[in-house]
PDB file of C-alpha atoms in Angstrom:
ATOM      1  CA  UNK R   1      28.112  -0.371  55.298  1.00  0.00           C
ATOM      2  CA  UNK R   2      29.221  -2.735  58.019  1.00  0.00           C
ATOM      3  CA  UNK R   3      30.230  -6.333  57.441  1.00  0.00           C
ATOM      4  CA  UNK R   4      26.922  -7.876  58.571  1.00  0.00           C
ATOM      5  CA  UNK R   5      24.914  -5.765  56.136  1.00  0.00           C
ATOM      6  CA  UNK R   6      27.273  -6.681  53.314  1.00  0.00           C
ATOM      7  CA  UNK R   7      26.871 -10.422  54.021  1.00  0.00           C
ATOM      8  CA  UNK R   8      23.053 -10.183  54.083  1.00  0.00           C
ATOM      9  CA  UNK R   9      23.008  -8.281  50.812  1.00  0.00           C
ATOM     10  CA  UNK R  10      25.251 -10.841  49.127  1.00  0.00           C
ATOM     11  CA  UNK R  11      23.042 -13.675  50.402  1.00  0.00           C
ATOM     12  CA  UNK R  12      19.920 -12.034  49.015  1.00  0.00           C
ATOM     13  CA  UNK R  13      21.560 -11.570  45.646  1.00  0.00           C
ATOM     14  CA  UNK R  14      22.670 -15.218  45.401  1.00  0.00           C
ATOM     15  CA  UNK R  15      19.254 -16.747  46.238  1.00  0.00           C
ATOM     16  CA  UNK R  16      17.462 -16.891  42.858  1.00  0.00           C
ATOM     17  CA  UNK R  17      14.285 -18.852  41.916  1.00  0.00           C
ATOM     18  CA  UNK R  18      15.050 -22.067  40.017  1.00  0.00           C
ATOM     19  CA  UNK R  19      12.352 -23.486  37.648  1.00  0.00           C
ATOM     20  CA  UNK R  20      12.687 -27.209  36.822  1.00  0.00           C
ATOM     21  CA  UNK R  21      11.147 -28.176  33.472  1.00  0.00           C
ATOM     22  CA  UNK R  22       9.952 -31.724  32.924  1.00  0.00           C
ATOM     23  CA  UNK R  23      11.482 -33.610  30.036  1.00  0.00           C
ATOM     24  CA  UNK R  24       8.875 -34.858  27.490  1.00  0.00           C
ATOM     25  CA  UNK R  25       9.856 -37.337  24.793  1.00  0.00           C
ATOM     26  CA  UNK R  26       7.137 -37.527  22.152  1.00  0.00           C
ATOM     27  CA  UNK R  27       8.666 -40.790  20.993  1.00  0.00           C
ATOM     28  CA  UNK R  28       6.870 -42.390  23.937  1.00  0.00           C
ATOM     29  CA  UNK R  29       3.547 -41.939  22.115  1.00  0.00           C
ATOM     30  CA  UNK R  30       2.638 -45.280  20.484  1.00  0.00           C
ATOM     31  CA  UNK R  31      -0.319 -45.404  18.087  1.00  0.00           C
ATOM     32  CA  UNK R  32      -2.013 -48.614  16.911  1.00  0.00           C
ATOM     33  CA  UNK R  33      -4.733 -48.362  14.246  1.00  0.00           C
ATOM     34  CA  UNK R  34      -5.089 -52.154  14.210  1.00  0.00           C
ATOM     35  CA  UNK R  35      -3.801 -54.991  12.048  1.00  0.00           C
ATOM     36  CA  UNK R  36      -4.505 -54.924   8.306  1.00  0.00           C
ATOM     37  CA  UNK R  37      -7.453 -57.226   7.699  1.00  0.00           C
ATOM     38  CA  UNK R  38      -9.945 -58.599   5.185  1.00  0.00           C
ATOM     39  CA  UNK R  39     -13.690 -58.842   5.803  1.00  0.00           C
ATOM     40  CA  UNK R  40     -16.683 -60.075   3.828  1.00  0.00           C
ATOM     41  CA  UNK R  41     -18.856 -57.616   1.983  1.00  0.00           C
ATOM     42  CA  UNK R  42     -21.593 -56.331   4.278  1.00  0.00           C
ATOM     43  CA  UNK R  43     -19.698 -57.143   7.493  1.00  0.00           C
ATOM     44  CA  UNK R  44     -18.755 -54.766  10.296  1.00  0.00           C
ATOM     45  CA  UNK R  45     -15.441 -54.342  12.071  1.00  0.00           C
ATOM     46  CA  UNK R  46     -13.892 -52.353  14.889  1.00  0.00           C
ATOM     47  CA  UNK R  47     -10.942 -50.153  14.033  1.00  0.00           C
ATOM     48  CA  UNK R  48      -7.998 -49.519  16.341  1.00  0.00           C
ATOM     49  CA  UNK R  49      -5.854 -51.605  18.609  1.00  0.00           C
ATOM     50  CA  UNK R  50      -6.212 -52.600  22.252  1.00  0.00           C
ATOM     51  CA  UNK R  51      -5.402 -49.914  23.152  1.00  0.00           C
ATOM     52  CA  UNK R  52      -5.281 -47.574  20.144  1.00  0.00           C
ATOM     53  CA  UNK R  53      -2.786 -45.279  21.907  1.00  0.00           C
ATOM     54  CA  UNK R  54      -0.286 -45.794  24.686  1.00  0.00           C
ATOM     55  CA  UNK R  55       2.469 -43.793  26.412  1.00  0.00           C
ATOM     56  CA  UNK R  56       5.436 -46.098  26.846  1.00  0.00           C
ATOM     57  CA  UNK R  57       6.677 -44.234  29.911  1.00  0.00           C
ATOM     58  CA  UNK R  58       4.225 -44.310  32.811  1.00  0.00           C
ATOM     59  CA  UNK R  59       5.340 -40.892  33.999  1.00  0.00           C
ATOM     60  CA  UNK R  60       3.629 -38.566  33.263  1.00  0.00           C
ATOM     61  CA  UNK R  61       0.045 -39.784  33.120  1.00  0.00           C
ATOM     62  CA  UNK R  62      -0.998 -38.911  29.567  1.00  0.00           C
ATOM     63  CA  UNK R  63      -4.479 -38.647  28.050  1.00  0.00           C
ATOM     64  CA  UNK R  64      -5.246 -38.733  24.329  1.00  0.00           C
ATOM     65  CA  UNK R  65      -7.534 -37.337  21.660  1.00  0.00           C
ATOM     66  CA  UNK R  66      -8.344 -39.417  18.559  1.00  0.00           C
ATOM     67  CA  UNK R  67      -9.088 -38.441  14.977  1.00  0.00           C
ATOM     68  CA  UNK R  68      -9.777 -40.953  12.212  1.00  0.00           C
ATOM     69  CA  UNK R  69     -10.050 -40.413   8.471  1.00  0.00           C
ATOM     70  CA  UNK R  70     -13.061 -38.499   7.159  1.00  0.00           C
ATOM     71  CA  UNK R  71     -14.602 -41.747   5.863  1.00  0.00           C
ATOM     72  CA  UNK R  72     -15.149 -42.939   9.457  1.00  0.00           C
ATOM     73  CA  UNK R  73     -18.469 -41.865  10.971  1.00  0.00           C
ATOM     74  CA  UNK R  74     -17.502 -41.873  14.656  1.00  0.00           C
ATOM     75  CA  UNK R  75     -14.090 -40.434  13.871  1.00  0.00           C
ATOM     76  CA  UNK R  76     -13.328 -39.143  17.396  1.00  0.00           C
ATOM     77  CA  UNK R  77     -13.612 -42.542  19.092  1.00  0.00           C
ATOM     78  CA  UNK R  78     -10.589 -44.663  19.871  1.00  0.00           C
ATOM     79  CA  UNK R  79     -12.233 -47.808  18.442  1.00  0.00           C
ATOM     80  CA  UNK R  80     -15.045 -46.873  16.054  1.00  0.00           C
ATOM     81  CA  UNK R  81     -17.207 -49.546  14.409  1.00  0.00           C
ATOM     82  CA  UNK R  82     -18.018 -49.302  10.724  1.00  0.00           C
ATOM     83  CA  UNK R  83     -19.445 -51.263   7.790  1.00  0.00           C
ATOM     84  CA  UNK R  84     -17.303 -50.338   4.782  1.00  0.00           C
ATOM     85  CA  UNK R  85     -18.636 -50.986   1.281  1.00  0.00           C
ATOM     86  CA  UNK R  86     -15.237 -50.842  -0.406  1.00  0.00           C
ATOM     87  CA  UNK R  87     -11.595 -51.541   0.419  1.00  0.00           C
ATOM     88  CA  UNK R  88      -9.994 -48.564   2.173  1.00  0.00           C
ATOM     89  CA  UNK R  89      -7.006 -47.350   4.149  1.00  0.00           C
ATOM     90  CA  UNK R  90      -7.927 -45.642   7.412  1.00  0.00           C
ATOM     91  CA  UNK R  91      -5.627 -43.103   9.078  1.00  0.00           C
ATOM     92  CA  UNK R  92      -5.614 -42.637  12.849  1.00  0.00           C
ATOM     93  CA  UNK R  93      -4.081 -39.488  14.321  1.00  0.00           C
ATOM     94  CA  UNK R  94      -3.577 -39.420  18.090  1.00  0.00           C
ATOM     95  CA  UNK R  95      -2.786 -36.177  19.916  1.00  0.00           C
ATOM     96  CA  UNK R  96      -1.874 -35.946  23.576  1.00  0.00           C
ATOM     97  CA  UNK R  97      -3.452 -33.437  25.864  1.00  0.00           C
ATOM     98  CA  UNK R  98      -0.850 -30.876  27.101  1.00  0.00           C
ATOM     99  CA  UNK R  99       1.910 -32.611  29.049  1.00  0.00           C
ATOM    100  CA  UNK R 100       3.933 -31.255  31.932  1.00  0.00           C
ATOM    101  CA  UNK R 101       4.574 -27.670  33.010  1.00  0.00           C
ATOM    102  CA  UNK R 102       5.588 -26.766  29.482  1.00  0.00           C
ATOM    103  CA  UNK R 103       2.209 -27.944  28.120  1.00  0.00           C
ATOM    104  CA  UNK R 104       3.882 -29.959  25.381  1.00  0.00           C
ATOM    105  CA  UNK R 105       1.529 -31.637  22.887  1.00  0.00           C
ATOM    106  CA  UNK R 106       2.650 -34.776  21.030  1.00  0.00           C
ATOM    107  CA  UNK R 107       1.078 -36.301  17.945  1.00  0.00           C
ATOM    108  CA  UNK R 108       1.557 -39.540  15.971  1.00  0.00           C
ATOM    109  CA  UNK R 109      -0.269 -41.526  13.290  1.00  0.00           C
ATOM    110  CA  UNK R 110      -0.872 -45.085  12.127  1.00  0.00           C
ATOM    111  CA  UNK R 111      -2.919 -46.683   9.340  1.00  0.00           C
ATOM    112  CA  UNK R 112      -4.946 -49.838   8.813  1.00  0.00           C
ATOM    113  CA  UNK R 113      -5.825 -51.364   5.437  1.00  0.00           C
ATOM    114  CA  UNK R 114      -9.247 -53.030   5.237  1.00  0.00           C
ATOM    115  CA  UNK R 115      -9.881 -55.216   2.180  1.00  0.00           C
ATOM    116  CA  UNK R 116     -13.475 -56.082   1.249  1.00  0.00           C
ATOM    117  CA  UNK R 117     -14.067 -59.588  -0.125  1.00  0.00           C
ATOM    118  CA  UNK R 118     -17.177 -59.747  -2.358  1.00  0.00           C
ATOM    119  CA  UNK R 119     -19.775 -62.181  -1.062  1.00  0.00           C
ATOM    120  CA  UNK R 120     -20.863 -64.995  -3.395  1.00  0.00           C
ATOM    121  CA  UNK R 121     -24.050 -64.565  -5.433  1.00  0.00           C
ATOM    122  CA  UNK R 122     -25.777 -67.958  -5.545  1.00  0.00           C
ATOM    123  CA  UNK R 123     -28.695 -68.740  -7.836  1.00  0.00           C
ATOM    124  CA  UNK R 124     -31.552 -71.178  -7.578  1.00  0.00           C
ATOM    125  CA  UNK R 125     -33.556 -72.640 -10.420  1.00  0.00           C
ATOM    126  CA  UNK R 126     -37.334 -72.140 -10.196  1.00  0.00           C
ATOM    127  CA  UNK R 127     -39.070 -74.969  -8.381  1.00  0.00           C
ATOM    128  CA  UNK R 128     -41.970 -76.828  -9.968  1.00  0.00           C
ATOM    129  CA  UNK R 129     -45.365 -76.512  -8.353  1.00  0.00           C
ATOM    130  CA  UNK R 130     -46.340 -79.488  -6.229  1.00  0.00           C
ATOM    131  CA  UNK R 131     -49.604 -81.000  -5.043  1.00  0.00           C
ATOM    132  CA  UNK R 132     -50.663 -81.296  -1.442  1.00  0.00           C
ATOM    133  CA  UNK R 133     -50.475 -85.093  -1.585  1.00  0.00           C
ATOM    134  CA  UNK R 134     -47.041 -85.306  -3.284  1.00  0.00           C
ATOM    135  CA  UNK R 135     -43.986 -86.859  -1.644  1.00  0.00           C
ATOM    136  CA  UNK R 136     -41.171 -84.943   0.048  1.00  0.00           C
ATOM    137  CA  UNK R 137     -39.166 -82.859  -2.430  1.00  0.00           C
ATOM    138  CA  UNK R 138     -35.355 -83.048  -2.275  1.00  0.00           C
ATOM    139  CA  UNK R 139     -34.031 -79.511  -2.767  1.00  0.00           C
ATOM    140  CA  UNK R 140     -31.004 -79.499  -5.072  1.00  0.00           C
ATOM    141  CA  UNK R 141     -31.318 -76.634  -7.560  1.00  0.00           C
ATOM    142  CA  UNK R 142     -29.020 -74.150  -5.781  1.00  0.00           C
ATOM    143  CA  UNK R 143     -25.832 -73.083  -7.598  1.00  0.00           C
ATOM    144  CA  UNK R 144     -22.976 -73.364  -6.644  1.00  0.00           C
ATOM    145  CA  UNK R 145     -23.663 -76.670  -4.963  1.00  0.00           C
ATOM    146  CA  UNK R 146     -22.699 -77.293  -1.362  1.00  0.00           C
ATOM    147  CA  UNK R 147     -24.972 -74.761   0.316  1.00  0.00           C
ATOM    148  CA  UNK R 148     -27.986 -75.319   2.528  1.00  0.00           C
ATOM    149  CA  UNK R 149     -31.711 -74.578   2.328  1.00  0.00           C
ATOM    150  CA  UNK R 150     -34.004 -72.949   4.861  1.00  0.00           C
ATOM    151  CA  UNK R 151     -37.545 -71.649   4.790  1.00  0.00           C
ATOM    152  CA  UNK R 152     -41.129 -72.825   5.027  1.00  0.00           C
ATOM    153  CA  UNK R 153     -41.444 -76.595   5.561  1.00  0.00           C
ATOM    154  CA  UNK R 154     -37.696 -77.147   4.921  1.00  0.00           C
ATOM    155  CA  UNK R 155     -36.096 -79.888   7.011  1.00  0.00           C
ATOM    156  CA  UNK R 156     -32.560 -81.126   6.290  1.00  0.00           C
ATOM    157  CA  UNK R 157     -32.608 -79.652   2.768  1.00  0.00           C
ATOM    158  CA  UNK R 158     -35.932 -81.365   2.001  1.00  0.00           C
ATOM    159  CA  UNK R 159     -39.280 -79.689   1.394  1.00  0.00           C
ATOM    160  CA  UNK R 160     -41.853 -81.529   3.487  1.00  0.00           C
ATOM    161  CA  UNK R 161     -45.191 -80.970   1.780  1.00  0.00           C
ATOM    162  CA  UNK R 162     -47.100 -82.447   4.712  1.00  0.00           C
ATOM    163  CA  UNK R 163     -46.272 -79.363   6.828  1.00  0.00           C
ATOM    164  CA  UNK R 164     -46.132 -76.797   4.013  1.00  0.00           C
ATOM    165  CA  UNK R 165     -48.475 -73.888   3.428  1.00  0.00           C
ATOM    166  CA  UNK R 166     -51.173 -74.331   0.849  1.00  0.00           C
ATOM    167  CA  UNK R 167     -50.107 -71.853  -1.814  1.00  0.00           C
ATOM    168  CA  UNK R 168     -46.770 -70.002  -1.664  1.00  0.00           C
ATOM    169  CA  UNK R 169     -43.824 -71.166   0.459  1.00  0.00           C
ATOM    170  CA  UNK R 170     -40.606 -69.134   0.789  1.00  0.00           C
ATOM    171  CA  UNK R 171     -37.358 -71.055   0.244  1.00  0.00           C
ATOM    172  CA  UNK R 172     -33.828 -69.693   0.826  1.00  0.00           C
ATOM    173  CA  UNK R 173     -30.531 -71.083  -0.413  1.00  0.00           C
ATOM    174  CA  UNK R 174     -27.313 -69.984   1.333  1.00  0.00           C
ATOM    175  CA  UNK R 175     -23.837 -70.683   0.007  1.00  0.00           C
ATOM    176  CA  UNK R 176     -20.564 -70.016   1.856  1.00  0.00           C
ATOM    177  CA  UNK R 177     -17.325 -69.770  -0.132  1.00  0.00           C
ATOM    178  CA  UNK R 178     -13.746 -70.646   0.846  1.00  0.00           C
ATOM    179  CA  UNK R 179     -13.253 -67.160   2.344  1.00  0.00           C
ATOM    180  CA  UNK R 180     -16.099 -67.742   4.771  1.00  0.00           C
ATOM    181  CA  UNK R 181     -18.306 -65.207   2.979  1.00  0.00           C
ATOM    182  CA  UNK R 182     -21.966 -66.123   2.482  1.00  0.00           C
ATOM    183  CA  UNK R 183     -24.687 -65.167   0.030  1.00  0.00           C
ATOM    184  CA  UNK R 184     -28.379 -66.046   0.035  1.00  0.00           C
ATOM    185  CA  UNK R 185     -30.996 -66.246  -2.715  1.00  0.00           C
ATOM    186  CA  UNK R 186     -34.757 -66.639  -2.314  1.00  0.00           C
ATOM    187  CA  UNK R 187     -37.283 -68.715  -4.242  1.00  0.00           C
ATOM    188  CA  UNK R 188     -40.812 -70.049  -3.777  1.00  0.00           C
ATOM    189  CA  UNK R 189     -42.586 -73.374  -4.017  1.00  0.00           C
ATOM    190  CA  UNK R 190     -46.313 -73.384  -4.753  1.00  0.00           C
ATOM    191  CA  UNK R 191     -48.366 -76.133  -3.134  1.00  0.00           C
ATOM    192  CA  UNK R 192     -51.618 -76.724  -5.004  1.00  0.00           C
ATOM    193  CA  UNK R 193     -54.678 -78.378  -3.478  1.00  0.00           C
ATOM    194  CA  UNK R 194     -55.934 -81.638  -4.888  1.00  0.00           C
ATOM    195  CA  UNK R 195     -58.564 -80.983  -7.576  1.00  0.00           C
ATOM    196  CA  UNK R 196     -62.216 -81.805  -6.970  1.00  0.00           C
ATOM    197  CA  UNK R 197     -63.144 -84.604  -9.394  1.00  0.00           C
ATOM    198  CA  UNK R 198     -66.553 -85.773 -10.458  1.00  0.00           C
ATOM    199  CA  UNK R 199     -67.177 -89.060 -12.251  1.00  0.00           C
ATOM    200  CA  UNK R 200     -70.493 -90.127 -13.705  1.00  0.00           C
ATOM    201  CA  UNK R 201     -71.687 -93.716 -14.050  1.00  0.00           C
ATOM    202  CA  UNK R 202     -72.724 -95.247 -17.354  1.00  0.00           C
ATOM    203  CA  UNK R 203     -74.673 -98.290 -18.450  1.00  0.00           C
ATOM    204  CA  UNK R 204     -73.573-100.219 -21.511  1.00  0.00           C
ATOM    205  CA  UNK R 205     -74.404-103.535 -23.123  1.00  0.00           C
ATOM    206  CA  UNK R 206     -71.869-106.339 -23.339  1.00  0.00           C
ATOM    207  CA  UNK R 207     -72.025-106.373 -27.135  1.00  0.00           C
ATOM    208  CA  UNK R 208     -71.744-102.579 -27.565  1.00  0.00           C
ATOM    209  CA  UNK R 209     -68.828-101.030 -29.371  1.00  0.00           C
ATOM    210  CA  UNK R 210     -65.860 -99.677 -27.420  1.00  0.00           C
ATOM    211  CA  UNK R 211     -66.628 -96.314 -25.780  1.00  0.00           C
ATOM    212  CA  UNK R 212     -64.263 -93.328 -25.437  1.00  0.00           C
ATOM    213  CA  UNK R 213     -64.658 -92.330 -21.815  1.00  0.00           C
ATOM    214  CA  UNK R 214     -65.508 -88.674 -21.146  1.00  0.00           C
ATOM    215  CA  UNK R 215     -67.491 -89.034 -17.947  1.00  0.00           C
ATOM    216  CA  UNK R 216     -64.950 -87.351 -15.648  1.00  0.00           C
ATOM    217  CA  UNK R 217     -64.608 -83.657 -14.827  1.00  0.00           C
ATOM    218  CA  UNK R 218     -62.622 -81.583 -15.085  1.00  0.00           C
ATOM    219  CA  UNK R 219     -61.576 -83.067 -18.409  1.00  0.00           C
ATOM    220  CA  UNK R 220     -58.052 -84.080 -19.301  1.00  0.00           C
ATOM    221  CA  UNK R 221     -57.514 -86.863 -16.799  1.00  0.00           C
ATOM    222  CA  UNK R 222     -56.847 -90.572 -17.255  1.00  0.00           C
ATOM    223  CA  UNK R 223     -59.191 -93.512 -16.732  1.00  0.00           C
ATOM    224  CA  UNK R 224     -58.202 -96.821 -15.169  1.00  0.00           C
ATOM    225  CA  UNK R 225     -60.138-100.008 -14.493  1.00  0.00           C
ATOM    226  CA  UNK R 226     -61.390-103.317 -15.842  1.00  0.00           C
ATOM    227  CA  UNK R 227     -61.986-103.158 -19.586  1.00  0.00           C
ATOM    228  CA  UNK R 228     -60.225 -99.772 -19.881  1.00  0.00           C
ATOM    229  CA  UNK R 229     -57.319 -99.234 -22.266  1.00  0.00           C
ATOM    230  CA  UNK R 230     -56.035 -95.788 -23.283  1.00  0.00           C
ATOM    231  CA  UNK R 231     -59.168 -94.137 -21.842  1.00  0.00           C
ATOM    232  CA  UNK R 232     -61.421 -96.407 -23.928  1.00  0.00           C
ATOM    233  CA  UNK R 233     -63.860 -98.852 -22.319  1.00  0.00           C
ATOM    234  CA  UNK R 234     -64.107-102.219 -24.094  1.00  0.00           C
ATOM    235  CA  UNK R 235     -67.326-104.012 -23.033  1.00  0.00           C
ATOM    236  CA  UNK R 236     -66.018-107.300 -24.426  1.00  0.00           C
ATOM    237  CA  UNK R 237     -63.155-107.185 -21.912  1.00  0.00           C
ATOM    238  CA  UNK R 238     -65.258-106.097 -18.948  1.00  0.00           C
ATOM    239  CA  UNK R 239     -67.143-108.030 -16.289  1.00  0.00           C
ATOM    240  CA  UNK R 240     -70.871-108.540 -16.534  1.00  0.00           C
ATOM    241  CA  UNK R 241     -72.437-106.307 -13.968  1.00  0.00           C
ATOM    242  CA  UNK R 242     -70.579-103.548 -12.183  1.00  0.00           C
ATOM    243  CA  UNK R 243     -67.088-102.449 -13.234  1.00  0.00           C
ATOM    244  CA  UNK R 244     -65.084-100.002 -11.115  1.00  0.00           C
ATOM    245  CA  UNK R 245     -63.506 -97.212 -13.122  1.00  0.00           C
ATOM    246  CA  UNK R 246     -61.095 -94.690 -11.582  1.00  0.00           C
ATOM    247  CA  UNK R 247     -60.425 -91.212 -12.932  1.00  0.00           C
TER     248      UNK R 247
END
């Protein structure tokens, strides 16, 4: 073998393929399930941070898959929304899609504690029935005090009978506690129509005995007028002629 052939053979032997592997540090995966928080009973919240996962080194460009605890309905979303009915700790697991030419997969977790604050349970004492011609009713029977009233014919915590429904009217009392949690209770106020009253006239002599009045219907009302005392008409105290009696 001549010298030229030997040199070419040596050159071919020395040229070998070199594979460069990217360096992946899984410590770059940052997971944020969100800050521990407290919410009112019946409220909703959004889990996760903004964002819920991040790669602290911009190279390579990393994408993520999300998995929340089994008690989260939309558990594969980065920021699911839920309405918990009890205090819970939620676990977020974030997994990267394969990274680099080695297809390395990184995974990390974080948790968030959600505390449920019970909402207040206010009460309201039953309201008395009212008549269509009564005055405005000041609403004040809600407990604890300090809440506000809404509903049919309610203006500034007053029940305005002049604009109320004849019959049943729905009233609501809402109380908000120091935690900002609110509770509402319902009640009704019945507005009754004015009764239809009939009153008969009578004729009596000036020297007749006192007469117990029973000329109004329906019975059970009160009589007022000249010569009337405790629903009894005293002719001796009345005017000669006509006397106006109200029932």
